[in-house]
Short mmCIF file of C-alpha atoms and ligand atoms in Angstrom, two decimals:
data_model
loop_
_atom_site.label_atom_id
_atom_site.label_comp_id
_atom_site.label_asym_id
_atom_site.label_seq_id
_atom_site.Cartn_x
_atom_site.Cartn_y
_atom_site.Cartn_z
CA MET A 562 243.52 142.31 157.47
CA SER A 563 239.56 142.22 157.66
CA ALA A 564 238.12 138.76 158.22
CA THR A 565 236.06 137.02 161.38
CA TYR A 566 238.80 136.49 163.88
CA ARG A 567 239.99 133.00 164.97
CA ALA A 568 241.41 132.06 168.15
CA VAL A 569 244.41 130.73 166.10
CA ASN A 570 245.66 131.17 162.58
CA TRP A 571 247.20 127.99 162.19
CA ASN A 572 248.63 126.85 158.94
CA ALA A 573 250.80 123.59 158.29
CA HIS A 574 254.09 125.37 158.98
CA LYS A 575 252.60 127.16 162.43
CA LYS A 576 251.48 123.93 163.59
CA LYS A 577 255.07 122.15 162.92
CA TYR A 578 256.81 125.09 164.67
CA ASP A 579 254.36 124.81 167.50
CA LEU A 580 254.76 121.12 167.98
CA ILE A 581 258.62 121.25 167.82
CA ALA A 582 258.67 124.01 170.11
CA LEU A 583 256.79 121.92 172.84
CA ALA A 584 258.55 119.03 172.08
CA CYS A 585 261.47 121.04 173.31
CA VAL A 586 260.45 122.38 176.21
CA ALA A 587 259.04 118.88 177.71
CA LEU A 588 262.41 117.22 176.95
CA PHE A 589 264.31 120.18 178.13
CA VAL A 590 262.33 119.99 181.45
CA ALA A 591 262.78 116.40 181.56
CA VAL A 592 266.07 115.85 181.05
CA TYR A 593 266.88 119.02 183.40
CA VAL A 594 264.99 116.92 186.30
CA GLY A 595 266.27 113.65 185.56
CA VAL A 596 269.78 114.58 185.38
CA GLY A 597 269.15 116.74 188.52
CA SER A 598 267.99 113.82 190.77
CA LEU A 599 270.69 111.81 189.36
CA VAL A 600 273.61 113.98 190.17
CA PHE A 601 272.18 115.39 193.73
CA ARG A 602 271.75 112.33 195.40
CA GLY A 603 272.01 111.20 199.22
CA ASN A 604 272.94 114.20 201.75
CA GLY A 605 272.77 116.79 198.93
CA ALA A 606 269.55 115.67 197.37
CA ILE A 607 267.05 118.26 195.57
CA SER A 608 263.28 117.55 196.04
CA ALA A 609 261.45 116.90 192.99
CA PRO A 610 259.37 120.10 193.21
CA VAL A 611 262.55 122.16 193.62
CA LEU A 612 264.25 120.60 190.46
CA ALA A 613 260.89 121.32 188.52
CA ILE A 614 260.65 124.67 189.65
CA ARG A 615 264.23 125.46 188.63
CA ALA A 616 263.79 123.37 185.39
CA LEU A 617 260.95 125.30 184.39
CA GLY A 618 262.73 128.69 185.09
CA VAL A 619 265.92 127.98 183.36
CA CYS A 620 263.79 126.94 180.46
CA ALA A 621 261.60 130.25 180.30
CA VAL A 622 265.18 132.07 180.54
CA VAL A 623 266.37 130.13 177.46
CA MET A 624 263.22 130.73 175.66
CA LEU A 625 263.36 134.46 176.36
CA HIS A 626 266.65 134.58 174.84
CA VAL A 627 265.46 132.91 171.85
CA VAL A 628 262.86 134.96 171.23
CA LEU A 629 264.73 138.18 171.63
CA MET A 630 267.34 136.56 168.87
CA ILE A 631 264.85 135.83 166.28
CA GLY A 632 264.21 139.25 165.18
CA PRO A 633 267.68 140.75 164.52
CA MET A 634 269.02 137.05 162.99
CA ALA A 635 265.76 137.25 160.44
CA ARG A 636 267.27 140.74 159.89
CA LEU A 637 270.57 139.36 158.91
CA THR A 638 270.20 136.50 157.16
CA HIS A 639 267.00 135.02 155.32
CA LEU A 640 267.63 131.77 156.71
CA ALA A 641 265.90 132.93 159.96
CA ALA A 642 262.73 133.92 158.49
CA PRO A 643 261.10 130.90 158.96
CA LEU A 644 261.31 131.18 162.79
CA LEU A 645 260.08 134.76 162.65
CA TYR A 646 256.80 133.77 161.10
CA ASN A 647 255.47 132.14 164.33
CA ARG A 648 257.76 134.28 166.84
CA ARG A 649 254.19 135.47 168.73
CA HIS A 650 253.21 131.58 169.60
CA LEU A 651 256.98 131.07 171.03
CA GLY A 652 256.11 134.22 173.29
CA VAL A 653 253.33 132.82 174.37
CA MET A 654 254.49 129.88 175.28
CA THR A 655 257.38 131.16 177.07
CA PHE A 656 254.80 133.08 179.15
CA VAL A 657 253.08 129.84 180.22
CA VAL A 658 256.58 127.98 181.26
CA ALA A 659 257.47 131.09 183.24
CA LEU A 660 253.99 130.92 184.86
CA ALA A 661 254.26 127.35 185.73
CA HIS A 662 257.36 128.23 187.17
CA ALA A 663 256.10 131.24 189.50
CA ALA A 664 253.04 128.78 190.37
CA LEU A 665 255.21 126.14 191.46
CA ALA A 666 257.26 128.44 193.48
CA THR A 667 254.39 130.07 195.06
CA LEU A 668 252.95 126.96 196.25
CA TYR A 669 255.98 125.30 197.25
CA TYR A 670 257.64 128.33 198.98
CA GLY A 671 254.77 130.42 199.98
CA SER A 672 252.87 127.89 201.89
CA PHE A 673 254.46 128.23 205.16
CA GLY A 674 253.08 129.93 207.98
CA GLY A 675 249.54 130.63 206.94
CA ALA A 676 250.29 134.03 205.30
CA ASN A 677 249.46 134.84 201.91
CA PRO A 678 251.74 132.57 199.76
CA LEU A 679 252.17 135.48 197.45
CA THR A 680 253.00 137.97 200.27
CA VAL A 681 255.49 135.55 201.36
CA VAL A 682 257.27 134.47 198.02
CA LEU A 683 257.31 138.36 197.25
CA THR A 684 258.99 139.30 200.46
CA MET A 685 261.66 136.56 201.00
CA SER A 686 265.15 136.76 200.26
CA GLY A 687 267.33 134.40 198.36
CA SER A 688 268.63 131.13 200.30
CA GLY A 689 272.10 131.96 201.57
CA ALA A 690 271.07 135.43 201.84
CA SER A 691 270.70 137.23 205.25
CA PRO A 692 266.95 138.48 205.99
CA GLY A 693 267.38 141.95 204.92
CA ALA A 694 268.51 141.04 201.37
CA PHE A 695 266.83 142.23 198.35
CA PRO A 696 263.68 140.45 197.69
CA PHE A 697 264.57 138.76 194.56
CA VAL A 698 261.28 137.23 193.45
CA VAL A 699 259.77 141.23 193.07
CA PRO A 700 261.74 141.83 189.69
CA GLY A 701 260.91 138.17 188.63
CA ALA A 702 256.91 139.12 188.85
CA VAL A 703 257.44 142.39 187.24
CA ALA A 704 258.74 140.43 184.47
CA LEU A 705 256.02 137.72 184.58
CA MET A 706 253.46 140.57 184.31
CA VAL A 707 254.85 142.21 181.34
CA LEU A 708 255.13 138.66 179.99
CA PHE A 709 251.63 138.51 180.73
CA LEU A 710 250.70 141.35 179.33
CA MET A 711 252.37 140.36 176.11
CA ALA A 712 250.79 137.25 175.56
CA ALA A 713 247.32 138.51 176.27
CA THR A 714 247.66 140.91 173.78
CA SER A 715 249.27 138.95 171.28
CA HIS A 716 246.31 138.33 169.09
CA ASP A 717 245.55 140.55 166.26
CA PHE A 718 242.28 141.72 167.78
CA TRP A 719 244.48 143.67 170.34
CA LEU A 720 246.74 144.95 167.41
CA ALA A 721 243.83 146.08 165.45
CA ASN A 722 242.48 147.99 168.30
CA LEU A 723 245.42 149.37 170.29
CA GLY A 724 246.99 150.42 167.11
CA ALA A 725 250.20 149.23 165.84
CA TRP A 726 252.11 152.14 167.93
CA TRP A 727 250.43 151.42 171.46
CA TRP A 728 250.85 147.79 170.66
CA LYS A 729 254.58 147.95 169.84
CA TRP A 730 255.21 150.08 172.76
CA ILE A 731 253.70 147.11 175.24
CA HIS A 732 255.75 144.61 173.14
CA MET A 733 259.00 146.34 173.73
CA GLY A 734 258.31 146.15 177.41
CA VAL A 735 260.04 142.62 176.64
CA TYR A 736 263.38 144.30 176.94
CA GLY A 737 262.49 145.77 180.31
CA ALA A 738 261.30 141.96 181.43
CA TYR A 739 264.80 140.54 180.37
CA VAL A 740 266.41 143.25 182.51
CA CYS A 741 264.35 142.38 185.46
CA ILE A 742 264.83 138.42 184.77
CA VAL A 743 268.62 139.30 185.15
CA GLY A 744 268.03 140.97 188.56
CA HIS A 745 265.87 137.75 189.60
CA LEU A 746 268.73 135.46 188.75
CA ALA A 747 271.40 137.57 190.16
CA LEU A 748 269.79 138.54 193.49
CA GLY A 749 268.35 135.09 193.71
CA VAL A 750 269.82 132.08 192.47
CA MET A 751 273.07 133.58 192.07
CA GLN A 752 273.37 134.32 195.93
CA SER A 753 273.05 130.83 197.19
CA GLU A 754 275.17 129.19 194.18
CA LYS A 755 278.14 131.62 193.99
CA SER A 756 279.50 129.48 191.24
CA VAL A 757 280.63 131.30 187.75
CA VAL A 758 278.53 129.14 185.63
CA TYR A 759 275.36 131.33 186.41
CA LEU A 760 277.49 134.59 185.90
CA VAL A 761 279.13 133.32 182.76
CA MET A 762 275.55 132.04 181.24
CA ILE A 763 273.97 135.49 182.04
CA LEU A 764 276.79 137.78 180.62
CA VAL A 765 277.40 135.52 177.46
CA GLY A 766 273.48 135.58 176.63
CA ALA A 767 273.43 139.57 177.01
CA GLY A 768 276.37 139.71 174.92
CA LEU A 769 274.90 137.79 172.17
CA LEU A 770 271.87 139.63 172.30
CA SER A 771 273.11 142.92 172.19
CA GLY A 772 275.78 141.80 169.68
CA LEU A 773 272.82 140.69 167.08
CA HIS A 774 270.61 143.60 167.97
CA ILE A 775 273.43 146.19 167.48
CA ALA A 776 274.57 144.35 164.27
CA ALA A 777 271.21 144.32 162.75
CA GLY A 778 270.23 147.80 163.75
CA VAL A 779 273.68 149.21 162.26
CA ARG A 780 272.89 147.65 158.87
CA ALA A 781 269.36 148.61 158.76
CA TRP A 782 270.31 152.29 159.60
CA LYS A 783 272.72 152.19 157.02
CA ARG A 784 270.48 151.00 154.27
CA ASP A 785 267.71 153.62 155.37
CA ALA A 786 270.67 156.25 155.27
CA ARG A 787 270.67 155.37 151.27
CA THR A 788 267.77 157.63 150.55
CA ASP A 789 267.33 159.53 147.02
CA ASP A 790 267.91 162.89 146.78
CA ALA A 791 264.92 163.59 144.40
CA VAL A 792 262.06 164.86 146.24
CA GLN A 793 259.34 163.83 143.48
CA GLY A 794 259.16 162.33 139.93
CA TRP A 795 261.25 159.48 138.71
CA ILE A 796 263.71 157.85 140.94
CA ASP A 797 266.50 155.31 139.78
CA ALA A 798 266.05 152.38 141.72
CA GLY A 799 269.11 150.77 140.12
CA ALA A 800 269.78 147.84 137.52
CA LEU A 801 267.01 145.25 136.99
CA ASP A 802 269.70 142.73 137.02
CA ALA A 803 270.51 143.50 140.50
CA ILE A 804 267.15 142.31 141.62
CA PRO A 805 266.95 138.57 142.26
CA MET A 806 263.66 136.92 140.69
CA GLY A 807 260.67 137.08 143.31
CA CYS A 808 262.88 139.60 145.60
CA ALA A 809 262.84 143.30 145.83
CA ILE A 810 265.05 146.27 146.45
CA SER A 811 263.98 149.05 148.70
CA VAL A 812 264.12 152.71 147.63
CA ARG A 813 263.41 156.03 149.23
CA ALA A 814 262.89 159.68 148.25
CA ARG A 815 263.63 162.31 150.84
CA GLY A 816 260.62 162.77 152.99
CA HIS A 817 259.01 159.79 151.79
CA ALA A 818 258.14 156.14 152.94
CA PRO A 819 260.58 153.36 151.55
CA VAL A 820 259.46 151.59 148.44
CA ALA A 821 259.50 147.89 147.91
CA VAL A 822 260.47 147.38 144.02
CA TYR A 823 259.70 143.72 143.43
CA ARG A 824 260.67 141.60 140.26
CA HIS A 825 258.47 138.65 139.80
CA GLU A 826 256.96 136.44 136.69
CA GLY A 827 254.62 139.33 135.71
CA GLY A 828 257.56 141.77 135.60
CA VAL A 829 258.61 144.50 138.16
CA SER A 830 256.18 146.05 140.67
CA ALA A 831 256.50 148.96 143.46
CA ILE A 832 254.75 148.62 146.26
CA HIS A 833 254.72 150.87 149.49
CA GLY A 834 257.43 149.36 151.38
CA VAL A 835 255.75 149.24 154.90
CA CYS A 836 253.23 146.41 156.09
CA ALA A 837 249.84 147.22 157.21
CA HIS A 838 250.21 145.12 159.64
CA GLN A 839 252.76 146.26 161.79
CA GLY A 840 255.07 148.04 159.63
CA GLY A 841 257.36 145.10 158.69
CA PRO A 842 259.95 145.78 155.87
CA LEU A 843 258.19 144.83 152.62
CA ALA A 844 261.48 145.08 150.66
CA GLU A 845 262.83 142.50 152.67
CA GLY A 846 260.31 139.59 151.85
CA ARG A 847 259.73 137.85 148.93
CA VAL A 848 257.16 136.67 146.24
CA VAL A 849 255.56 133.63 147.48
CA GLY A 850 252.51 131.98 145.34
CA GLY A 851 252.09 135.18 143.27
CA CYS A 852 251.97 137.31 146.02
CA VAL A 853 254.40 139.75 147.89
CA THR A 854 254.88 138.30 151.32
CA CYS A 855 255.85 140.17 154.43
CA PRO A 856 258.83 138.81 156.15
CA TRP A 857 257.77 139.63 159.79
CA HIS A 858 254.45 137.65 160.03
CA GLY A 859 253.46 136.80 156.30
CA TYR A 860 250.89 139.27 155.44
CA GLN A 861 250.36 139.07 151.60
CA TYR A 862 249.75 141.67 148.68
CA LYS A 863 249.19 141.07 145.10
CA PRO A 864 252.41 143.02 143.34
CA GLU A 865 250.18 144.63 140.57
CA ASP A 866 247.25 146.41 142.64
CA GLY A 867 248.94 146.02 146.18
CA CYS A 868 245.73 144.62 147.23
CA ALA A 869 245.79 141.63 149.61
CA PRO A 870 244.22 138.43 148.26
CA ALA A 871 240.70 137.49 149.31
CA PRO A 872 239.22 137.35 152.02
CA TYR A 873 241.42 140.33 153.31
CA ASP A 874 240.85 143.88 152.49
CA ASP A 875 244.09 145.61 153.12
CA LYS A 876 245.71 147.67 150.09
CA LEU A 877 248.98 149.20 149.62
CA ALA A 878 249.68 152.45 147.83
CA THR A 879 251.60 151.37 144.34
CA HIS A 880 253.94 153.27 142.18
CA GLU A 881 254.37 153.42 138.48
CA VAL A 882 257.66 151.92 137.31
CA LYS A 883 259.40 151.28 134.00
CA VAL A 884 262.52 150.15 132.91
CA VAL A 885 264.76 152.15 130.73
CA ASP A 886 268.18 150.86 129.20
CA GLY A 887 268.33 147.91 131.93
CA ARG A 888 267.79 150.41 134.94
CA VAL A 889 264.28 150.42 137.05
CA MET A 890 262.78 153.99 137.26
CA VAL A 891 260.01 154.11 140.19
CA ARG A 892 257.77 157.35 140.40
CA ILE A 893 257.36 158.58 143.79
CA GLU A 894 255.36 161.81 144.32
CA GLY A 895 252.77 163.37 146.80
CA ASP A 896 253.39 162.65 150.09
CA SER A 897 253.65 159.22 151.15
CA ARG A 898 254.43 159.01 154.31
CA MET B 707 254.66 142.50 204.71
CA ALA B 708 251.63 145.15 205.17
CA GLY B 709 252.59 147.33 202.04
CA MET B 710 252.76 144.35 199.90
CA ASP B 711 249.43 143.03 201.48
CA TRP B 712 248.22 145.92 200.19
CA PHE B 713 249.43 145.88 196.91
CA LEU B 714 248.08 142.55 196.21
CA ALA B 715 244.65 143.36 197.38
CA ILE B 716 244.34 146.37 195.29
CA LEU B 717 245.72 144.41 192.07
CA GLY B 718 243.60 141.40 193.04
CA GLY B 719 240.63 143.78 193.33
CA TYR B 720 241.17 145.51 189.80
CA LEU B 721 241.39 142.07 188.25
CA ALA B 722 238.11 140.86 190.03
CA ILE B 723 236.40 143.86 188.26
CA GLY B 724 238.25 142.83 184.93
CA ALA B 725 237.33 139.67 185.30
CA VAL B 726 233.56 140.41 185.41
CA PHE B 727 233.88 143.16 182.86
CA ALA B 728 235.90 140.64 180.20
CA VAL B 729 232.86 138.07 180.59
CA ALA B 730 230.78 140.93 179.39
CA PHE B 731 232.91 142.44 176.76
CA VAL B 732 234.15 139.26 175.03
CA THR B 733 230.41 138.15 174.49
CA ARG B 734 229.00 141.62 173.55
CA GLY B 735 232.06 144.43 173.81
CA ALA B 736 234.22 143.11 171.42
CA GLU B 737 231.97 143.18 168.14
CA ARG B 738 230.56 146.68 169.24
CA ILE B 739 234.40 148.22 168.94
CA ASP B 740 235.72 145.82 165.97
CA ALA B 741 233.07 144.53 163.43
CA ASN B 742 235.84 141.72 162.69
CA ALA B 743 234.79 140.23 166.03
CA ARG B 744 231.09 140.05 164.98
CA GLY B 745 230.15 136.16 164.89
CA ALA B 746 233.64 135.24 165.73
CA GLY B 747 234.05 131.67 167.46
CA TRP B 748 234.47 130.72 171.45
CA GLY B 749 237.95 130.29 170.80
CA PHE B 750 238.56 134.01 170.11
CA ARG B 751 236.27 135.05 172.85
CA LEU B 752 238.13 132.89 175.16
CA MET B 753 241.50 134.24 174.26
CA ALA B 754 240.34 137.68 174.18
CA VAL B 755 239.60 137.24 178.31
CA PRO B 756 242.86 137.70 180.01
CA GLY B 757 243.58 140.93 177.80
CA SER B 758 240.19 142.19 178.31
CA ALA B 759 240.50 141.80 182.23
CA ALA B 760 243.78 143.25 182.36
CA LEU B 761 242.92 146.54 179.96
CA TRP B 762 239.55 146.74 180.95
CA PRO B 763 239.48 150.43 182.23
CA TRP B 764 240.52 151.15 178.59
CA LEU B 765 238.06 148.99 176.53
CA ALA B 766 235.26 150.25 178.81
CA MET B 767 235.89 153.83 177.44
CA LYS B 768 236.29 152.55 174.09
CA TRP B 769 232.91 150.72 174.37
CA ALA B 770 231.04 153.62 175.68
CA ARG B 771 232.21 155.53 172.88
CA PRO B 772 233.17 153.38 169.90
CA ARG B 773 234.68 155.08 167.31
CA ARG B 774 235.44 153.91 163.57
CA VAL B 775 238.59 152.46 163.11
CA VAL B 776 240.36 154.80 160.30
CA THR B 777 243.11 152.78 158.60
CA LEU B 778 245.79 155.13 157.50
CA THR B 779 248.75 154.36 155.21
CA PRO B 780 250.98 152.52 157.87
CA ARG B 781 253.68 154.95 158.89
CA ASP B 782 257.25 154.02 158.45
CA THR B 783 259.12 152.13 161.44
CA LEU B 784 262.36 154.04 160.99
CA ALA B 785 261.82 155.55 164.56
CA HIS B 786 260.91 152.30 166.17
CA ARG B 787 264.06 150.69 164.70
CA ARG B 788 266.44 153.46 166.27
CA VAL B 789 264.94 152.77 169.53
CA HIS B 790 265.62 149.41 169.55
CA LEU B 791 269.34 149.84 168.62
CA LEU B 792 269.75 152.67 171.21
CA ALA B 793 267.97 150.16 174.02
CA TRP B 794 270.50 147.29 172.94
CA CYS B 795 273.43 149.47 173.66
CA VAL B 796 271.87 150.14 177.29
CA ILE B 797 270.99 146.86 178.45
CA PRO B 798 274.38 145.44 178.30
CA LEU B 799 275.46 147.82 180.67
CA LEU B 800 272.41 147.24 182.85
CA VAL B 801 273.09 143.57 182.89
CA VAL B 802 276.71 144.00 184.11
CA ALA B 803 275.70 146.53 186.68
CA ILE B 804 273.05 144.47 188.23
CA VAL B 805 275.05 140.94 187.79
CA ALA B 806 277.90 142.85 189.64
CA TRP B 807 275.42 143.97 192.11
CA GLY B 808 274.48 140.43 192.69
CA TRP B 809 278.18 139.23 192.29
CA LEU B 810 279.64 141.66 195.10
CA GLY B 811 276.80 140.65 197.67
CA GLY B 812 273.59 142.04 196.50
CA VAL B 813 273.74 144.51 199.39
CA ASP B 814 269.78 145.69 200.15
CA PRO B 815 269.35 149.23 198.94
CA THR B 816 267.56 150.33 202.09
CA GLY B 817 271.14 149.38 203.86
CA VAL B 818 269.22 146.93 206.37
CA GLY B 819 271.41 143.87 205.46
CA ALA B 820 273.78 141.99 203.31
CA VAL B 821 274.11 138.92 201.57
CA SER B 822 276.49 136.52 203.37
CA PRO B 823 278.57 135.05 200.46
C1 HEM C 74 255.83 135.99 189.99
C2 HEM C 74 256.95 135.28 189.41
C3 HEM C 74 258.39 134.60 190.08
C4 HEM C 74 258.41 133.67 191.29
C5 HEM C 74 257.33 133.78 192.23
C6 HEM C 74 259.37 133.05 191.20
C7 HEM C 74 260.16 132.68 192.15
C8 HEM C 74 261.44 131.68 191.88
C9 HEM C 74 261.80 131.32 193.32
C10 HEM C 74 261.45 131.12 194.40
C11 HEM C 74 263.29 130.87 192.59
C12 HEM C 74 264.20 130.13 193.49
C13 HEM C 74 263.87 128.63 193.59
C14 HEM C 74 265.02 127.94 193.97
O1 HEM C 74 266.22 128.34 194.16
O2 HEM C 74 264.83 126.81 194.35
C15 HEM C 74 263.28 131.09 191.38
C16 HEM C 74 264.67 130.89 190.73
C17 HEM C 74 264.45 131.15 189.02
N1 HEM C 74 263.61 131.78 188.39
FE1 HEM C 74 261.91 132.62 189.18
N2 HEM C 74 259.95 133.39 189.90
C18 HEM C 74 259.37 134.10 189.06
C19 HEM C 74 259.30 134.53 187.75
C20 HEM C 74 260.28 134.31 187.11
C21 HEM C 74 260.19 134.56 185.56
C22 HEM C 74 259.49 135.23 185.08
C23 HEM C 74 261.53 133.63 184.80
C24 HEM C 74 261.90 133.73 183.88
C25 HEM C 74 261.43 133.99 182.61
C26 HEM C 74 262.47 132.97 185.91
C27 HEM C 74 263.07 132.27 186.07
C28 HEM C 74 263.94 131.85 187.12
C29 HEM C 74 265.24 131.15 186.95
C30 HEM C 74 266.09 130.87 186.20
C31 HEM C 74 265.44 130.67 188.57
C32 HEM C 74 266.79 129.76 189.07
C33 HEM C 74 266.52 128.59 188.94
C34 HEM C 74 267.79 127.88 189.29
O3 HEM C 74 268.17 127.67 190.33
O4 HEM C 74 268.55 127.27 188.52
N3 HEM C 74 261.35 133.33 187.20
N4 HEM C 74 262.18 131.87 191.18
S1 FES C 75 254.56 143.33 159.87
FE1 FES C 75 253.27 141.86 160.41
S2 FES C 75 252.97 140.74 158.31
FE2 FES C 75 253.95 142.43 157.81
#
């Protein structure tokens, strides 16, 4: 994309998305603190700061699960696509909520005894744990650093200058962060609250996440395996009728990148199947306002020539197409990897 | 305690240098390595501060030797997708192991103490 950077590329959809997300966070924390102070009263009362620390921590964990679920869900069903367009903002919000949790916890638990508060929290063991037990805040802090790095590099400026390859690997660090959070909970709160609630919630969360990711991964694997053997020349992409209006199918010749074959008002077009932004699968997108729109973050290309609409200057390769006896034929030659 | 203090001091020093660097980078350096940052507003520049403070050694190198960004035909993401799939086969095992460790008492790996239930 070539256009002067802006702080946030908001549009009506993203604004609505962000407002809803913010409202959910506020509601979650308020309800958690409210219910907590009603349930734990008298002798077992929990002070307001501790309730707030816990509410923010649990909220961040829930948000992390949602962020991690959106990707595979969008690959399994088009219905989840609107959630994907703005996942970045949700990720940054997750970091902010986790940071609030960590800052409050550091101020509250770390300000005894005059030592550096950060040292105090990073070396303490969970309440109910004996002094030598594992310092459960350490994995929490590692996770927070990963979330920070991701939030800090989420702008397109970083994507362009780190390069998609590095950027993706940095952002895959979120899986490490997730595992660290499990450690933060298992060695922290699960030590003082020996109830099965935490155990069951962590396991259900992990089961959901891995189930969704594995299902989406296996499906993509199967689709990618359907490559055509023709090395070059014209390839049969399938029946024209099989492509719904405004949608695409993916064809792949051995040794070539996938090609997205779109059916639109102006006819049929074949365009390089990998988005210039972060390599999103263009064949899984659809035509919006006359442009092929990437399902991941909404980059657009004109189907006729693969050019992004002004002011952007990305261009994807296009391929010749013809319809013969109701079959769509695509010409794939040269090295288009 | 001492080890942690040292670690935090080094991290703090790194980020302090990064903060000073970030001010210079977002006002002058960013547009040297990326033409799209030329004339960008304050919102964008402020937003680039945390990342610049964290990644300053690498950015300093780029700033010293700016290279034209070459745009290539985007590469296929197949390899990445396979890594995702593999990762999610391993993660549940890790989660179960960590949760079991916590459930069974969160024994300190250094062997100093165990958690009382
Ligand atoms: C430097 C970083 C962090 C610090 C200092 C920290 C500190 C703490 C402390 C002291 C507790 C125990 C609170 C209590 O029992 O009253 C706790 C619990 C918790 N933390 Fe963190 N944490 C950090 C990072 C994170 C992150 C990144 C997340 C999530 C994304 C997280 C999620 C939680 C959750 C869910 C709990 C359990 C709350 C409950 O009692 O139900 N923490 N943390
Ligand atoms: S990969 Fe981000 S818009 Fe296509």
